[in-house]
Short mmCIF file of C-alpha atoms in Angstrom, two decimals:
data_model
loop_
_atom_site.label_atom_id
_atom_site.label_comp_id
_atom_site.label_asym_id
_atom_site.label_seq_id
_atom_site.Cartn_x
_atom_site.Cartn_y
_atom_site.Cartn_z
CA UNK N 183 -18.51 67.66 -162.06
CA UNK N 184 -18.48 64.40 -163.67
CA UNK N 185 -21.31 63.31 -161.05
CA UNK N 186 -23.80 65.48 -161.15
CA UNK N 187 -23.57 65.16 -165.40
CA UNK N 188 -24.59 61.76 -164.85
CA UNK N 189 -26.96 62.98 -162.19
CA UNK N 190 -28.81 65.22 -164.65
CA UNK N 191 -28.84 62.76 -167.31
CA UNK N 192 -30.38 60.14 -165.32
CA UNK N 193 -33.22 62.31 -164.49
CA UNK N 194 -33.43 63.65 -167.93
CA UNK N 195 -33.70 59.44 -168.81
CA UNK N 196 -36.29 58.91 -166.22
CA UNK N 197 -38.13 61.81 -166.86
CA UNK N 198 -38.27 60.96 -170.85
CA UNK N 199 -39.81 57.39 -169.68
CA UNK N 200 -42.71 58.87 -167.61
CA UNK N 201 -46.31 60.85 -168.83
CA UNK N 202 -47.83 63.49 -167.16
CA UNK N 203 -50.80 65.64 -167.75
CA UNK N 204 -49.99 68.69 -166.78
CA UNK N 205 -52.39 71.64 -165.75
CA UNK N 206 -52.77 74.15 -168.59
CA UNK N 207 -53.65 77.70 -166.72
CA UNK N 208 -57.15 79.86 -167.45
CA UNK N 209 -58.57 76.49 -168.51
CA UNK N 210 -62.09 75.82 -167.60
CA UNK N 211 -62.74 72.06 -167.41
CA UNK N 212 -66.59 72.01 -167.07
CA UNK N 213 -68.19 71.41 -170.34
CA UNK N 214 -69.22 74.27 -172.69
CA UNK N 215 -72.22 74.13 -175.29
CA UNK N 216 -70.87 75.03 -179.07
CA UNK N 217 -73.09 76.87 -181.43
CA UNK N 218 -72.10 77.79 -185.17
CA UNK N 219 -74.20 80.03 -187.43
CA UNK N 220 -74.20 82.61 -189.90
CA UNK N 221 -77.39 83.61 -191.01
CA UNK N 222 -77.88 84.94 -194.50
CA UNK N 223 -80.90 86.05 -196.95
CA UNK N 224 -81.39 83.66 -199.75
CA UNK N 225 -80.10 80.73 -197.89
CA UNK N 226 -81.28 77.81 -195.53
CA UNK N 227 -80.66 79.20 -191.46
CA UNK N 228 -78.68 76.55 -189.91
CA UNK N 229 -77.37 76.17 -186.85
CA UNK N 230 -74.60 73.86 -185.53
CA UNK N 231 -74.53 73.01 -181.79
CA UNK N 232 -72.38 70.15 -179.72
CA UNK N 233 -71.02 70.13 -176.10
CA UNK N 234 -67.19 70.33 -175.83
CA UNK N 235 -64.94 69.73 -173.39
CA UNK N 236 -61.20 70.44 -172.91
CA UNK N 237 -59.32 67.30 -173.67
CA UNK N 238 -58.05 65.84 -170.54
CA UNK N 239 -58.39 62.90 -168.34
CA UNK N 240 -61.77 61.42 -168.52
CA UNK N 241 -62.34 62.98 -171.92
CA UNK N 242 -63.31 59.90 -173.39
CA UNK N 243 -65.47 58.57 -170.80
CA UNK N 244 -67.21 62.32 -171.17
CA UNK N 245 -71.11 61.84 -172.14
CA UNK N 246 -71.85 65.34 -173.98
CA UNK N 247 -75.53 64.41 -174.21
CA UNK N 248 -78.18 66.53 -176.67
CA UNK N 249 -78.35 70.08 -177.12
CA UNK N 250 -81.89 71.60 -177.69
CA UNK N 251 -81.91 75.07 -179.90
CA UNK N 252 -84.50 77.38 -180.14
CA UNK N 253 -84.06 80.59 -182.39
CA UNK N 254 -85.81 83.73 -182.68
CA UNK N 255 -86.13 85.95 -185.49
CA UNK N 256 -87.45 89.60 -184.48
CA UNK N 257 -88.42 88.16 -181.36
CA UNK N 258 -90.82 85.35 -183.06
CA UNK N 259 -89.86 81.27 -182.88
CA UNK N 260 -88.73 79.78 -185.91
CA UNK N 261 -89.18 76.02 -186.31
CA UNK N 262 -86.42 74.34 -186.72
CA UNK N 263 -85.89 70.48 -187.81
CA UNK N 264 -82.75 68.35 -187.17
CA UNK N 265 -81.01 67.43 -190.35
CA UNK N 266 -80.61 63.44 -189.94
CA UNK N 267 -78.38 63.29 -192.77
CA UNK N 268 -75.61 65.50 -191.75
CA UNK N 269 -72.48 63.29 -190.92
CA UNK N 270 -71.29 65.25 -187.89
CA UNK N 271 -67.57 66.70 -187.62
CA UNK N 272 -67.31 66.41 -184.03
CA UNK N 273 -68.86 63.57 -181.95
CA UNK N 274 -72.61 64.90 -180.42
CA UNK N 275 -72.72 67.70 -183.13
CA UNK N 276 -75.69 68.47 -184.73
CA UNK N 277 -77.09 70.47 -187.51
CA UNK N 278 -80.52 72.19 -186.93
CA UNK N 279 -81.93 74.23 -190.24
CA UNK N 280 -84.72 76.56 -191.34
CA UNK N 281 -86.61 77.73 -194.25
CA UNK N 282 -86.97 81.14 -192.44
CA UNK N 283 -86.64 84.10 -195.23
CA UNK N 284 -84.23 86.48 -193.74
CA UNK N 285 -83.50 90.24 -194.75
CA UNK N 286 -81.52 92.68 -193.60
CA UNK N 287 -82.17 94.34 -190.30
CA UNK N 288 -83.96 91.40 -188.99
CA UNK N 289 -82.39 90.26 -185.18
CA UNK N 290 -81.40 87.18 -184.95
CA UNK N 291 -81.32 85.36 -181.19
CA UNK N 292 -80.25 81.64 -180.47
CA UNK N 293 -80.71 79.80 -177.28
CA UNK N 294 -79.32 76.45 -176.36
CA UNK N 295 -79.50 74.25 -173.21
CA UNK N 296 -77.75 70.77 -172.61
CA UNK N 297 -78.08 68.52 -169.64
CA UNK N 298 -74.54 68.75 -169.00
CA UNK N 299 -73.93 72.49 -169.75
CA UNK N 300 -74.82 75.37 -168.84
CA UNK N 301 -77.26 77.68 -171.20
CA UNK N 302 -76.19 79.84 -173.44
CA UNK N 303 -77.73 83.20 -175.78
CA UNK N 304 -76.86 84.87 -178.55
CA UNK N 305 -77.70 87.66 -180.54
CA UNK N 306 -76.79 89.59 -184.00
CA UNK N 307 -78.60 91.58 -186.90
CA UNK N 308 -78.63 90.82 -190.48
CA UNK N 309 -76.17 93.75 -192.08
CA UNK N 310 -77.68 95.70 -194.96
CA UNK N 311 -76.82 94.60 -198.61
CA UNK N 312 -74.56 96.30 -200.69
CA UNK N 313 -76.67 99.00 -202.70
CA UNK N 314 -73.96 101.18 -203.68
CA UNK N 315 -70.57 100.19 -205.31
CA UNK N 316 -68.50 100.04 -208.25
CA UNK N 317 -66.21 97.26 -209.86
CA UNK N 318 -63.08 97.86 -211.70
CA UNK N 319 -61.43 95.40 -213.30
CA UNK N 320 -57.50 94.93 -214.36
CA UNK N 321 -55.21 92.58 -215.88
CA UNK N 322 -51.89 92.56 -214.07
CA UNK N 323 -48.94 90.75 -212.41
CA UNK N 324 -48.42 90.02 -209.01
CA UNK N 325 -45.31 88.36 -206.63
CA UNK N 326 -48.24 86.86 -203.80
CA UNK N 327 -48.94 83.17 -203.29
CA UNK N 328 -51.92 81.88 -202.86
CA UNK N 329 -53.51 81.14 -198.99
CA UNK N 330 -50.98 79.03 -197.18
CA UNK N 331 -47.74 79.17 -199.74
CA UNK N 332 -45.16 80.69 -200.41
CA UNK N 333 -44.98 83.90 -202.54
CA UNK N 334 -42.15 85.56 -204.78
CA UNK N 335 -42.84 84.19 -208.11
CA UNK N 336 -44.37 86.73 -210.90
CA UNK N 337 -47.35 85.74 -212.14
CA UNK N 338 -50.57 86.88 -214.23
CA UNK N 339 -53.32 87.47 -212.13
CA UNK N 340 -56.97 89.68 -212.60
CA UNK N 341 -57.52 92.18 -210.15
CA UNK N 342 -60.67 93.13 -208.98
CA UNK N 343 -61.63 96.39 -207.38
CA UNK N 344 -64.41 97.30 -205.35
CA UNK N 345 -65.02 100.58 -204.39
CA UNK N 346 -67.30 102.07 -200.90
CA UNK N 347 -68.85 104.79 -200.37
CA UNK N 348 -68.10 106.52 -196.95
CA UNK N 349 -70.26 105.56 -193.89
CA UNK N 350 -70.98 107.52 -190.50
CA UNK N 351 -70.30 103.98 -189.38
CA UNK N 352 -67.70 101.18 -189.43
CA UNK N 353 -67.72 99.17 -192.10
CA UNK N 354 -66.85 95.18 -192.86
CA UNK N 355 -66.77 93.56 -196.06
CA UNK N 356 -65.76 90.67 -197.51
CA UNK N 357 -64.92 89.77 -201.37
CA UNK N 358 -65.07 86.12 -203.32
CA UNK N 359 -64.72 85.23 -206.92
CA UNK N 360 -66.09 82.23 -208.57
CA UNK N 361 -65.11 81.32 -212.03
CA UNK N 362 -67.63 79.82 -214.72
CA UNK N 363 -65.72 78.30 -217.56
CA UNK N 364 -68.36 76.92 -221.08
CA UNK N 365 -67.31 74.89 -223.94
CA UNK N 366 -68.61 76.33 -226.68
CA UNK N 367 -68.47 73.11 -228.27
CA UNK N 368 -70.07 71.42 -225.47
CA UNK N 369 -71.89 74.17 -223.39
CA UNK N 370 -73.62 71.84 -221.35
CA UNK N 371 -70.14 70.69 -219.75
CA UNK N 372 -69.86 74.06 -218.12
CA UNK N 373 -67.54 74.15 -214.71
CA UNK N 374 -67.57 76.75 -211.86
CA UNK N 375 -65.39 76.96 -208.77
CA UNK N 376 -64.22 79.40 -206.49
CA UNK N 377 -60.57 80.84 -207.56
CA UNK N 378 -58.22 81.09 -204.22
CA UNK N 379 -56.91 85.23 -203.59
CA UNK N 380 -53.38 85.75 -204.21
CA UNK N 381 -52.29 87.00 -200.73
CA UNK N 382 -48.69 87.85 -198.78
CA UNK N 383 -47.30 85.33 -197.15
CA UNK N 384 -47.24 85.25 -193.42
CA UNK N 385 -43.69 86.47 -193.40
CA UNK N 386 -44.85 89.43 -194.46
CA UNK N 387 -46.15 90.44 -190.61
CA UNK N 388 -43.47 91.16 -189.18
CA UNK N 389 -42.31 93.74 -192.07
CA UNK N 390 -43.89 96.91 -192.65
CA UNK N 391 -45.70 95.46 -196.04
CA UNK N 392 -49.17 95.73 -196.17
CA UNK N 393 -51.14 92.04 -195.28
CA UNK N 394 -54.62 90.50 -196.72
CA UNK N 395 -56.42 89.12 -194.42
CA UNK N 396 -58.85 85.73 -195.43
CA UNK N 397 -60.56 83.00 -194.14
CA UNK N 398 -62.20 79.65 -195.10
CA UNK N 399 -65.83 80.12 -195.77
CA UNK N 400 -68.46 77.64 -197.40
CA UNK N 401 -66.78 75.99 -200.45
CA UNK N 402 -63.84 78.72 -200.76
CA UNK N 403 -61.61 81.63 -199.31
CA UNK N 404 -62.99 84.75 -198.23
CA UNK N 405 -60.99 87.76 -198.19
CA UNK N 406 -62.25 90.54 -195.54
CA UNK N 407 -62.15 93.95 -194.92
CA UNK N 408 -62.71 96.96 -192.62
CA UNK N 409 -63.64 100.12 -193.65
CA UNK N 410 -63.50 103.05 -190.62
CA UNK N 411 -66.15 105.61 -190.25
CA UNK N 412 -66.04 108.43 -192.65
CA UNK N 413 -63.44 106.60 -194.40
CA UNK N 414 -64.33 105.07 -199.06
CA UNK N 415 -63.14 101.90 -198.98
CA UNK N 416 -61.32 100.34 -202.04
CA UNK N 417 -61.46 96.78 -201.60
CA UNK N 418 -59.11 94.72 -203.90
CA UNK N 419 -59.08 90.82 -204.48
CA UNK N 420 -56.57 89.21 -207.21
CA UNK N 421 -56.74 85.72 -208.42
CA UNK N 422 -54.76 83.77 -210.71
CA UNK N 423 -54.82 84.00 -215.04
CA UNK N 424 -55.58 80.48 -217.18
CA UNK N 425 -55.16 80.95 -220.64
CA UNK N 426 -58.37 81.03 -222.92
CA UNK N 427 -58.52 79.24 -226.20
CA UNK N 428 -61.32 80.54 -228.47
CA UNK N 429 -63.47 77.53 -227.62
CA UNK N 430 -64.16 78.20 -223.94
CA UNK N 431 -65.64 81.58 -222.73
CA UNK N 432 -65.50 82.51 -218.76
CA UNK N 433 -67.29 84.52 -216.97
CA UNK N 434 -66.09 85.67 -213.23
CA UNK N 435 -69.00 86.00 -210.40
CA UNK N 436 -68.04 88.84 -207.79
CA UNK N 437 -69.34 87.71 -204.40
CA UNK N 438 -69.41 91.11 -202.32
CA UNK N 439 -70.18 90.40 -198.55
CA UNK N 440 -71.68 92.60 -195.76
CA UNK N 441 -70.48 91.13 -192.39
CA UNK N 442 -71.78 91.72 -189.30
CA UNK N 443 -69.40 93.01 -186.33
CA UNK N 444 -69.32 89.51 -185.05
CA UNK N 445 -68.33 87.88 -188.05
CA UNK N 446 -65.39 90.43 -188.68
CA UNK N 447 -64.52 90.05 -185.62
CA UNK N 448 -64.51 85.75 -185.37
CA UNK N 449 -62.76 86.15 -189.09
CA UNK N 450 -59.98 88.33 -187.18
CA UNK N 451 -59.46 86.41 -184.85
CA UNK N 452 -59.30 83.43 -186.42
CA UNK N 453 -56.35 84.98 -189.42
CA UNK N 454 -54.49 86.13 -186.34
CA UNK N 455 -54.34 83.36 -184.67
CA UNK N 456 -53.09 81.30 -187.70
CA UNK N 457 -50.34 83.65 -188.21
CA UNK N 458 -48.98 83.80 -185.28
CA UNK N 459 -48.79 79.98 -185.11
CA UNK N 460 -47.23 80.27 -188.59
CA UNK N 461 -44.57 82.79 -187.47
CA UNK N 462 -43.79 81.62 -183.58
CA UNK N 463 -44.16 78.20 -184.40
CA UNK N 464 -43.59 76.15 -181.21
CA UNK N 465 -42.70 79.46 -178.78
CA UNK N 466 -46.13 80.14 -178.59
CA UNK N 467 -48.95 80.22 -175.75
CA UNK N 468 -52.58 78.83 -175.41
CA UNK N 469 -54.73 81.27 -177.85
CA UNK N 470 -58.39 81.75 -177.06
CA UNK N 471 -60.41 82.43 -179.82
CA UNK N 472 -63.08 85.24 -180.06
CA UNK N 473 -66.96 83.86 -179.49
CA UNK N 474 -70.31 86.00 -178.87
CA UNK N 475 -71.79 83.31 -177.75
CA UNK N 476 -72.75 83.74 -173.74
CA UNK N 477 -71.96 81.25 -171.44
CA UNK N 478 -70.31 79.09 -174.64
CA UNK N 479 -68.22 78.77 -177.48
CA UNK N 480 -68.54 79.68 -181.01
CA UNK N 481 -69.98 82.52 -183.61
CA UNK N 482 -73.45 83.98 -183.92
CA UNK N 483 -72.55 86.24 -186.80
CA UNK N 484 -74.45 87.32 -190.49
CA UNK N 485 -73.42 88.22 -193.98
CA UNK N 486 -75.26 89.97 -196.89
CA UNK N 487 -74.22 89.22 -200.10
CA UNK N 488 -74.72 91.07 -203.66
CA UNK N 489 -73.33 88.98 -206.71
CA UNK N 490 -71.85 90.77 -210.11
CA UNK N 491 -71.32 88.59 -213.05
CA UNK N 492 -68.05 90.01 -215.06
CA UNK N 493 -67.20 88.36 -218.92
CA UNK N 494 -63.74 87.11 -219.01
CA UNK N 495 -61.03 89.47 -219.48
#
């Protein structure tokens, strides 16, 4: 018995000492073109496009070459320009923007060919804006954490609450809060940043407690929701409570989103995904993230947005 321990261990030793690159299954090696955009009235259009490739031998020797975009709105070319500032992310990535006006119902298509890819289209509609809501507002206490911690503490939080009207269609939202704090004493000092949602944890999935689902967007967390068909929606965000002295006045901003089916579906994806690396840890598989983007990787997708400025509460 003795033996074959020592067996084992020697091959366990020798094993240890030597690197492999092992074959991960489903993966396609050949080179994929990467586009990233989210088209939205009021803002710049910009598009990000690079050429990946799975990382494996001969990675670095890989040349990923240019990618040339061309976008369509309603069917009609939109010049684009190649932002020379933009210090890319990703090696080859570039960032391509408009001065298009967008508004909703317009169609949206982006094209993209690389010498060493193959082509890829896309295609999604600007979502109409949010005409018809209410806001309700609450002071209140709450045992979440914010994105990424842990919760269980009580704490003072506002609550906002944003009511939908029923739709003969699905509906996807998505809610955002930024916070303007003036010194009266020194209004021109005024600051304004996005406040983070008070969410449950991600041990929370595998109860039977309700989950908020959010994801990283521009400058600040997004939290998103789906309403169903015939369904009113009441859409709830909370963020933390700072005291107020009587020389600073805030005011809260209510971001309310429209998202297309593509972006609430990328958004989904994406919060799964992150929880189930946060709960299985190690015992997981390869994930695969959602993309509408044909023949590639990455999001085609469009928001509408309708701001609400609220006085401190």
């Amino acid at each position: 018995m003795n033996i074959y321990r020592l067996i084992l261990l020697s091959m366990v030793l020798f094993l240890a000492g030597c690197e492999y690159e092992l074959p991960v299954k489903g993966l396609d090696p050949s080179p994929k073109i990467y586009l990233y955009s989210v088209p939205q009235p009021g803002e710049p259009l910009e598009v990000y496009a690079a050429v990946a490739i799975p990382h494996q031998k001969g990675y670095n020797d890989f040349d990923p070459g240019k990618v040339h975009v061309e976008v369509t709105v309603n069917g009609k070319e939109v010049e684009l320009s190649v932002d020379e500032s933009y210090e890319p992310e990703y090696p080859s990535m570039e960032r391509y923007v408009s001065d298009v006006e967008l508004k909703a119902g317009d169609v949206v298509e982006v094209a993209a060919v690389a010498e060493n890819a193959d082509p890829v289209t896309s295609r999604t509609t600007v979502p109409e804006v949010m005409d018809t809501y209410a806001v309700t507002t609450q002071k209140t206490s709450t045992d979440k954490g914010y994105p990424s911690s842990s919760t269980g503490d009580v704490r003072s939080c506002r609550s906002f609450v944003v009511d939908v009207p029923s739709s003969d269609k699905d509906g996807y939202y998505g809610l955002r809060v930024r916070c303007t704090e003036i010194d009266m004493e020194e209004p021109e000092n005024a600051t304004s940043e996005y406040l983070d949602p008070l969410v449950w944890d991600t041990e929370y999935f595998i109860s039977s407690r309700e989950y908020d689902m959010w994801v990283e967007y521009d400058e600040g967390y997004l939290q998103v929701y789906k309403v169903k068909s015939g369904n009113e929606g009441k859409l709830e965000i909370q963020v933390k409570y700072d005291y107020v002295d009587s020389h600073r006045k805030i005011f809260y901003t209510v971001e309310i989103f429209r998202l297309s089916p593509e972006f609430w579906r990328y958004c989904r994806a994406a919060f799964i995904d992150y929880a189930r690396v946060e709960i299985m840890d190690l015992f997981m598989y390869p994930s695969k993230l959602y993309t509408d983007i044909d023949g590639g990787l990455g999001l085609l997708g469009a928001v509408n947005r309708v701001e609400v400025e609220i006085e401190g509460f």
